[in-house]
XYZ file of C-alpha atoms in Angstrom:
429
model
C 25.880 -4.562 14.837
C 24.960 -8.419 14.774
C 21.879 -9.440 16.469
C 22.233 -11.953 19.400
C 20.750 -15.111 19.174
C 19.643 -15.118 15.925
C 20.719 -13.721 12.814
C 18.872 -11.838 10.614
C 18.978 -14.741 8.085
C 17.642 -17.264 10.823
C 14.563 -14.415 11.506
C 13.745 -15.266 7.381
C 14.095 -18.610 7.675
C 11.678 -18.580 10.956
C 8.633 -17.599 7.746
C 10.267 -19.008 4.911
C 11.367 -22.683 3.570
C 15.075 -23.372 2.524
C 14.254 -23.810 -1.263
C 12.163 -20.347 -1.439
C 13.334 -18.332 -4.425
C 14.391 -15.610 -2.658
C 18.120 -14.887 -1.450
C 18.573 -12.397 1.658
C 21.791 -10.458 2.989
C 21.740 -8.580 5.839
C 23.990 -5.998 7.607
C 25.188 -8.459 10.343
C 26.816 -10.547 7.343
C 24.187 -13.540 7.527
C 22.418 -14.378 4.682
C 19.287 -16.663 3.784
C 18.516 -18.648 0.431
C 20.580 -19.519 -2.693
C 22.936 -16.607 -4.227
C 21.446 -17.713 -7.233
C 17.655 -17.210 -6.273
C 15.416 -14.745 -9.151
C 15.038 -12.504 -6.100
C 17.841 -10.923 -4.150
C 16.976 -8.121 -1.016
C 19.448 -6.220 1.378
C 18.236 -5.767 4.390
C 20.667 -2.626 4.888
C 20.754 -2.091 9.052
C 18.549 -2.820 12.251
C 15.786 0.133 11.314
C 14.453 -2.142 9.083
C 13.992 -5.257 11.704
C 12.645 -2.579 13.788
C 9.850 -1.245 11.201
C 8.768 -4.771 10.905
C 8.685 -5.768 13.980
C 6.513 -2.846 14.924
C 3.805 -3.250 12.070
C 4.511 -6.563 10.847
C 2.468 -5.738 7.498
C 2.445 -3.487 4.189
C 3.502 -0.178 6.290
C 6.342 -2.026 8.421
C 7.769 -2.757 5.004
C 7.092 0.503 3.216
C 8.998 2.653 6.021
C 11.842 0.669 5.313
C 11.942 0.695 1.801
C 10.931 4.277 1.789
C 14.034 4.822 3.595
C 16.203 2.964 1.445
C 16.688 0.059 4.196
C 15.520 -2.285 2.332
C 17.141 -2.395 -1.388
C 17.245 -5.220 -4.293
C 19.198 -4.894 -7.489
C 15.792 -6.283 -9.566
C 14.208 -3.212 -8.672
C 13.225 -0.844 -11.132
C 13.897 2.838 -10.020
C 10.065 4.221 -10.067
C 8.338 0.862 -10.796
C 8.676 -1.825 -8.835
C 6.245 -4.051 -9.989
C 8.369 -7.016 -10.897
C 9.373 -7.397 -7.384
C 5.463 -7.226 -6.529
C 5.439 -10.336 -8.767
C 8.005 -12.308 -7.153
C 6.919 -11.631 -3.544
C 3.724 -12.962 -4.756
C 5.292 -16.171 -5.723
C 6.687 -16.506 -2.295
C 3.557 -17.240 -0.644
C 3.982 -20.671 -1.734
C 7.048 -20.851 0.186
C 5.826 -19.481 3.122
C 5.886 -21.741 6.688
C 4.139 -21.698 9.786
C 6.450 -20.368 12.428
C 6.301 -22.439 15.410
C 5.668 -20.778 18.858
C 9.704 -21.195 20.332
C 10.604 -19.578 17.571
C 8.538 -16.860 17.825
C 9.744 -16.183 21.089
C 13.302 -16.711 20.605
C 12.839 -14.155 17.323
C 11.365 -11.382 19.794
C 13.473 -12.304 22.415
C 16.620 -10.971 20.108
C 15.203 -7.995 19.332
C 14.095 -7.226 22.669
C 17.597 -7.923 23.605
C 18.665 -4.855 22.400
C 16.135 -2.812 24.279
C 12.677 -1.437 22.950
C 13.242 0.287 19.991
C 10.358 2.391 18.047
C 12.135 4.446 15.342
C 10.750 7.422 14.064
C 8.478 7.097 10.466
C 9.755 8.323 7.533
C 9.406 12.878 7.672
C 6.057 11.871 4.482
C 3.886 9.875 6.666
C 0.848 11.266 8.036
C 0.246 10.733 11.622
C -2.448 8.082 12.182
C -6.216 8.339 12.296
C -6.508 8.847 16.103
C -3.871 11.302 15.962
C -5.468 13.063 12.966
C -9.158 12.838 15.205
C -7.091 14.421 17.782
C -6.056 17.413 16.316
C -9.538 17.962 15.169
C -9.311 16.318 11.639
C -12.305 14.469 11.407
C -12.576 12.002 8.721
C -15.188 13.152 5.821
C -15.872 16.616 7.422
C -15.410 19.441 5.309
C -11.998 20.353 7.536
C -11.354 16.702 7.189
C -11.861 16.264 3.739
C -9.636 19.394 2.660
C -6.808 18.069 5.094
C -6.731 14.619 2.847
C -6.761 15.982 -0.142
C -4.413 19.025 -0.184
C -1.640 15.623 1.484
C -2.430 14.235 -1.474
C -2.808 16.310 -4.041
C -1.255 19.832 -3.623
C 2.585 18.107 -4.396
C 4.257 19.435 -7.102
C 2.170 20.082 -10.075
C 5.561 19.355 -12.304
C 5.998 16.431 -10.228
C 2.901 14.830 -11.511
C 3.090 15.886 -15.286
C 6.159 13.710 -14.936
C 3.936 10.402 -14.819
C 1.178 11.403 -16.180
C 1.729 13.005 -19.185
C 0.209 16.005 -21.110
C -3.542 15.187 -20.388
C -2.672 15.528 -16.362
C -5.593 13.603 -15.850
C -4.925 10.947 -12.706
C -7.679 8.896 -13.260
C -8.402 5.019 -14.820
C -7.806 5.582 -18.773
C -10.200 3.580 -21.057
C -8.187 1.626 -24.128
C -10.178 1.503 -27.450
C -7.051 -1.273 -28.280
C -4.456 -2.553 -25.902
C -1.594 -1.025 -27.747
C -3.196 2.266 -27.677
C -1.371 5.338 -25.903
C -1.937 6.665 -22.458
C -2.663 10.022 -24.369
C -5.270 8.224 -26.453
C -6.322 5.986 -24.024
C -6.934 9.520 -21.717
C -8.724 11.670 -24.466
C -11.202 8.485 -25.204
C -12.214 8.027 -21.520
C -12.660 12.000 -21.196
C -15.200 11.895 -24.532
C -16.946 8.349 -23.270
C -18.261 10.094 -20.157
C -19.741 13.069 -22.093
C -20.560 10.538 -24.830
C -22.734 8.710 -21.774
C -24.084 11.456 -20.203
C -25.689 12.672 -23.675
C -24.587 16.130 -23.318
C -24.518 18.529 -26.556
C -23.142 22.197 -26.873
C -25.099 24.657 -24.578
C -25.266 21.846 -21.696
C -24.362 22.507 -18.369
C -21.816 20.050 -16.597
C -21.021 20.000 -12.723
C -17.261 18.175 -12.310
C -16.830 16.941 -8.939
C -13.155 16.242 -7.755
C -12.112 17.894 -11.385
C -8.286 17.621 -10.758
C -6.096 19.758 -12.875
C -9.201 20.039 -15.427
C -9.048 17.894 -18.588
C -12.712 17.119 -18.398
C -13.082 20.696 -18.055
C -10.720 21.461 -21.583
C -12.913 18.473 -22.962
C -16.542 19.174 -22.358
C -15.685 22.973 -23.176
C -14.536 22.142 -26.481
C -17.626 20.249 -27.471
C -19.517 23.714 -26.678
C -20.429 22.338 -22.685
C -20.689 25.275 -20.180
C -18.568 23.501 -17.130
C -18.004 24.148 -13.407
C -15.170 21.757 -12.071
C -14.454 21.835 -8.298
C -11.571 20.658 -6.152
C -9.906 21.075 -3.058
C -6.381 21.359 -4.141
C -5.263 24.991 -4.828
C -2.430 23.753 -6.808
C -5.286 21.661 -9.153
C -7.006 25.122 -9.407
C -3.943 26.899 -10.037
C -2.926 24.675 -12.851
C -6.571 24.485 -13.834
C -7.702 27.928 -14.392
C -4.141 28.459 -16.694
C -4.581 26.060 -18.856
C -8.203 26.882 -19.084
C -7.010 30.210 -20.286
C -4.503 29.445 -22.577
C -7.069 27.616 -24.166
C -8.957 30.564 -24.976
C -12.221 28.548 -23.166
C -13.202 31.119 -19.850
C -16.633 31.629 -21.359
C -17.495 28.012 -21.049
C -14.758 25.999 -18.588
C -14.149 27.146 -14.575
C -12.393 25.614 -12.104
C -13.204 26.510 -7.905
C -11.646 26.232 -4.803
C -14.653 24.280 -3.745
C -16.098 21.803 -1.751
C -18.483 20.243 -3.574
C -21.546 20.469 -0.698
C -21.134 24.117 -1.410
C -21.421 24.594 -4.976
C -24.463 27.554 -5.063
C -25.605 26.396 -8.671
C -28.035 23.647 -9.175
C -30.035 21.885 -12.542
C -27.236 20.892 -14.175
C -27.883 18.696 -17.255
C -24.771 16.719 -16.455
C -22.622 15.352 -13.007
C -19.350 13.730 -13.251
C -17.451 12.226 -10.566
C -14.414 10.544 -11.845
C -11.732 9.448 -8.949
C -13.286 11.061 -6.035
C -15.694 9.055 -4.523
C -12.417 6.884 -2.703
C -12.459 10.227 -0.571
C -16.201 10.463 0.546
C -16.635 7.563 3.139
C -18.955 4.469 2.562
C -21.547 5.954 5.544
C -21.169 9.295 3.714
C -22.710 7.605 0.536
C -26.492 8.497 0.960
C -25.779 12.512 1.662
C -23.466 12.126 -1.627
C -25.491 10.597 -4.310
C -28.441 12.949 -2.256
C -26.805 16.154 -3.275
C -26.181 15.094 -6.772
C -29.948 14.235 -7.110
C -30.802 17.895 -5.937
C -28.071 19.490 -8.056
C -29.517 17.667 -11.280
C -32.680 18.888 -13.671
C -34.996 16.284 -13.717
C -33.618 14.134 -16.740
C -30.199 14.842 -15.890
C -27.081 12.633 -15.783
C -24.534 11.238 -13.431
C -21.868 9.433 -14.506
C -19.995 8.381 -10.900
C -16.784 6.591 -11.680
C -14.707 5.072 -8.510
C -12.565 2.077 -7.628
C -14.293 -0.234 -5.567
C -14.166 -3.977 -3.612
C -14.952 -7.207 -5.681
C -17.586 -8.051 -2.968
C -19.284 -6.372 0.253
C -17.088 -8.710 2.572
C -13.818 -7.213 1.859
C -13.208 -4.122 4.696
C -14.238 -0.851 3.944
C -11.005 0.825 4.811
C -7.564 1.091 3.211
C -4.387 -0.576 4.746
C -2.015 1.291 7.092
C -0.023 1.929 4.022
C -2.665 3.262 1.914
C -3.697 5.496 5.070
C -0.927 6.701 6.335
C 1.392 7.550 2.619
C -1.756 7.920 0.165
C -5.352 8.468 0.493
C -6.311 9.068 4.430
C -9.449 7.946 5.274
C -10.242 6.323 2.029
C -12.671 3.989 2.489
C -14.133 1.579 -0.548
C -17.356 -0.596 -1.198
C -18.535 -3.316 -3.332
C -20.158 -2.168 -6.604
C -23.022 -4.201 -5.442
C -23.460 -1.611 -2.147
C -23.156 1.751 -4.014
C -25.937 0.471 -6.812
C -28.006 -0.078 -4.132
C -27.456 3.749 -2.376
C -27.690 5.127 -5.841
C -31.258 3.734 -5.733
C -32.041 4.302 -2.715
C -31.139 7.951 -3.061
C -34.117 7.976 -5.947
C -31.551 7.917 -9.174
C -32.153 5.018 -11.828
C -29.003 2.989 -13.397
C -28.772 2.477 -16.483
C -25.306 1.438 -17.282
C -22.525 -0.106 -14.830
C -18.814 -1.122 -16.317
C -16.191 -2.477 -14.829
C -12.937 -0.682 -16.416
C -10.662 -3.005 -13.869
C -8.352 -4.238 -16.804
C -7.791 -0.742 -18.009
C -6.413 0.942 -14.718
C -3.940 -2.116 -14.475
C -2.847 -0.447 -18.117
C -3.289 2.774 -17.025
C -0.853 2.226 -14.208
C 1.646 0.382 -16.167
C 2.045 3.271 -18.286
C 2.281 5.770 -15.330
C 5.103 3.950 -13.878
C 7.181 3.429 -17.171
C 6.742 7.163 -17.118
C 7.938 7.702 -13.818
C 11.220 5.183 -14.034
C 11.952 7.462 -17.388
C 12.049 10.537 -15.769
C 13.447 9.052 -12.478
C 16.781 11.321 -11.860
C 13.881 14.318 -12.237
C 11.206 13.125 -9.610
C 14.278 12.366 -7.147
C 15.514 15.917 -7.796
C 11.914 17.772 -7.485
C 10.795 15.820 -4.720
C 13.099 14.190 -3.171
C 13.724 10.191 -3.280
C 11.638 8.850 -0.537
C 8.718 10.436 -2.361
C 9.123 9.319 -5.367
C 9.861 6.149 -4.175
C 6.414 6.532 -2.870
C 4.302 6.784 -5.581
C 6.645 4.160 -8.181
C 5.839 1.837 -4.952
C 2.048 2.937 -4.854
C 0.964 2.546 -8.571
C 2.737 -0.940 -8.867
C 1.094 -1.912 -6.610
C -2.460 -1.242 -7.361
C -1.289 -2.259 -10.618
C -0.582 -5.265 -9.608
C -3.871 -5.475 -7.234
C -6.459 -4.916 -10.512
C -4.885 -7.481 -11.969
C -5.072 -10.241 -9.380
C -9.309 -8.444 -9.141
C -8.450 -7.775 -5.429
C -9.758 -4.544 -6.337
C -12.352 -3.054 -9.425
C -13.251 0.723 -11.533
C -16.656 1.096 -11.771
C -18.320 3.695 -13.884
C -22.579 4.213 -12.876
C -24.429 5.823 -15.411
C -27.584 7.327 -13.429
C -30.668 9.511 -14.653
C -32.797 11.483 -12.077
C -35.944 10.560 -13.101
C -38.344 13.340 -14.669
C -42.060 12.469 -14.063
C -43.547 13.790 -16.978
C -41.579 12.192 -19.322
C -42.033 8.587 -17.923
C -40.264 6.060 -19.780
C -39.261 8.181 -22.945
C -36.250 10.123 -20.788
C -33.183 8.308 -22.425
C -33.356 5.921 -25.937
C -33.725 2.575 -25.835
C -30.510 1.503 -26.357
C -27.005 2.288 -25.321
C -26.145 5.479 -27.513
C -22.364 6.045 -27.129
C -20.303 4.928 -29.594
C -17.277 3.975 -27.592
């Protein structure tokens, strides 16, 4: 069906300058750029106008190539992330439409009548709808909504990309060309390592996933409790916990974390959850850590975050609707100042930015090698999904649009004074 007015090659051309490195065909048999251009894209049939038009942003574009309307030979089944890098170039490229054609650009798609078609069947419904069906964001109903979307997939599905360790977190590289396995085990150990626990401790993991810190702290001799809201994590969790012979020491709960009964742990971990709380939810957080901690006890809180406290708190319609819902970030400057506030002292923050940018790399050269597998278990659009996602915020830590930050805290014990923790740093990792 050919568009009226204007082609789908004069719509490009409306954004982008004759000599951009880009080279568009389009169903209606118009096409835009030089044949010869690094980047080529199909635009496959109308839906795809239609999804931009509507949300002229990240999600417009996602629904389409969710869908398959949007295709390019240059990408990589599972990892797109050298098309990331070209679209990036574009920007240079870009122009400033001018109003009449504007209008004469929405006057051809109008032309064929007011067209909203439907999402792709793995998109949530959007925040207001969510709100009203009584799925309030960062409520206890809210919160297990979210993260049963995201997280109660296919276990094999996951295993796929992220290998035997299953954990879905940033990795930490003692040497670039180290393995993701290596890279995995060495972050697990540095958080113990930091929060100075020895055999006999107690650990609280919060958000504990399919339990690796869990195998890890209980074979150092570390009496853990790992919660999650994902039966499937739990699942998954509690049978590898037992065919490690470690029930005495390692369990994993159904739990949300506000209602774990225990309390003076020596040890707190948070390692990827924090996304999920909600930057006004910060205070009760960090609050209930305190309380759950001996005096002299450790948190180790390790979340992605904004480069500064001027960036918005919440994710992009993409990122809400496909990925995390209601994930919200801060600034690393913001959640140092709750975590004091709250009565904890600091006394380590790292940035691990460059590492998730490896981390990711990794996960989707994993996922492209076991592509005719994901597509099978899950179906394409979904795996499309997450090879989109993780080049992406691949690509995102390494242009620092957004950080990792790990907060080493200690609730201060009164009678010790200044002689609760040595002097200096006293992991070796």
């Amino acid at each position: 069906m050919a568009i009226s007015t204007m082609t789908v090659a004069d719509m490009v051309g409306v954004f982008f300058n004759q000599d951009a490195p880009i080279h568009v065909s389009a169903f209606d048999g118009s096409s835009f750029g030089s044949k010869d251009a690094p980047l080529n894209l199909e635009i496959r049939n109308s839906r795809a106008v239609y999804y931009i038009a509507e949300c002229p942003n990240d999600l417009g574009l996602a629904r389409a190539y969710l869908q398959g309307d949007i295709a390019s030979p240059e990408l990589e089944p599972g990892n797109p992330y050298s098309v990331f890098k070209q679209l990036m170039e574009l920007k240079e490229y870009t122009r400033k439409p001018k109003k009449t054609e504007l209008a004469k650009l929405s006057a051809t798609i109008l032309s064929h009548g007011i067209r909203k078609p439907k999402p792709p069947e793995i998109e949530l419904p959007s925040l207001a709808q969510r709100m009203a069906e009584g799925i309030m964001p960062h409520t206890k109903k809210g919160d297990a909504a979210t993260v049963s979307y995201h997280y109660d997939q296919s276990n094999d599905f996951y295993a796929m990309f992220l290998g035997p360790s299953m954990t879905y977190t940033c990795a930490c590289f003692p040497t670039a060309d180290a393995t993701l396995e290596k890279a995995q085990d060495h972050k697990l150990n540095m958080v113990l390592d930091k929060l100075n626990l020895k055999e006999g401790d107690s650990l609280l993991d919060i958000g504990c996933g399919w339990g690796s810190m869990e195998i890890a702290a209980a074979k150092r001799g570390i009496r853990v409790i790992g919660v999650t809201l994902s039966q499937e994590q739990v699942d998954w969790g509690t049978e590898w916990i037992a065919r490690e012979g470690l029930e005495d020491l390692a369990e994993v709960r159904l739990m949300d974390y506000r209602d774990v009964p225990e309390s003076g742990f020596d040890g707190i971990c948070s390692i990827g959850m924090m996304e999920h709380v909600g930057h006004k939810h910060y205070h009760a957080y960090f609050k209930e850590m305190l309380d759950k901690l001996r005096p002299g006890g450790m948190l180790l809180n390790h979340q992605i975050t904004r480069c500064n406290s001027f960036q918005g708190k919440r994710a992009g319609g993409f990122i809400d609707r496909y990925i995390f819902p209601d994930g919200e970030l801060a600034s690393p400057g913001e959640i140092e100042v709750t975590i004091n506030n709250v009565g904890f002292e600091v006394i380590n923050q790292e940035n691990l930015r460059q590492h998730y940018a490896i981390t990711l790399k990794h996960w989707n050269e994993n996922l492209q090698d076991r592509w005719d597998d994901a597509v099978k278990l899950v179906g394409e659009p979904k795996a499309r999904l997450w090879g989109v996602y993780m080049a992406g915020s691949r690509f995102n830590f390494e242009l620092n649009t957004i950080q990792i930050h790990q907060f080493l805290c200690i609730k201060p014990d009164p009678e010790t004074g200044t002689t609760t923790y040595p002097l200096r740093p006293w992991w070796n990792r």
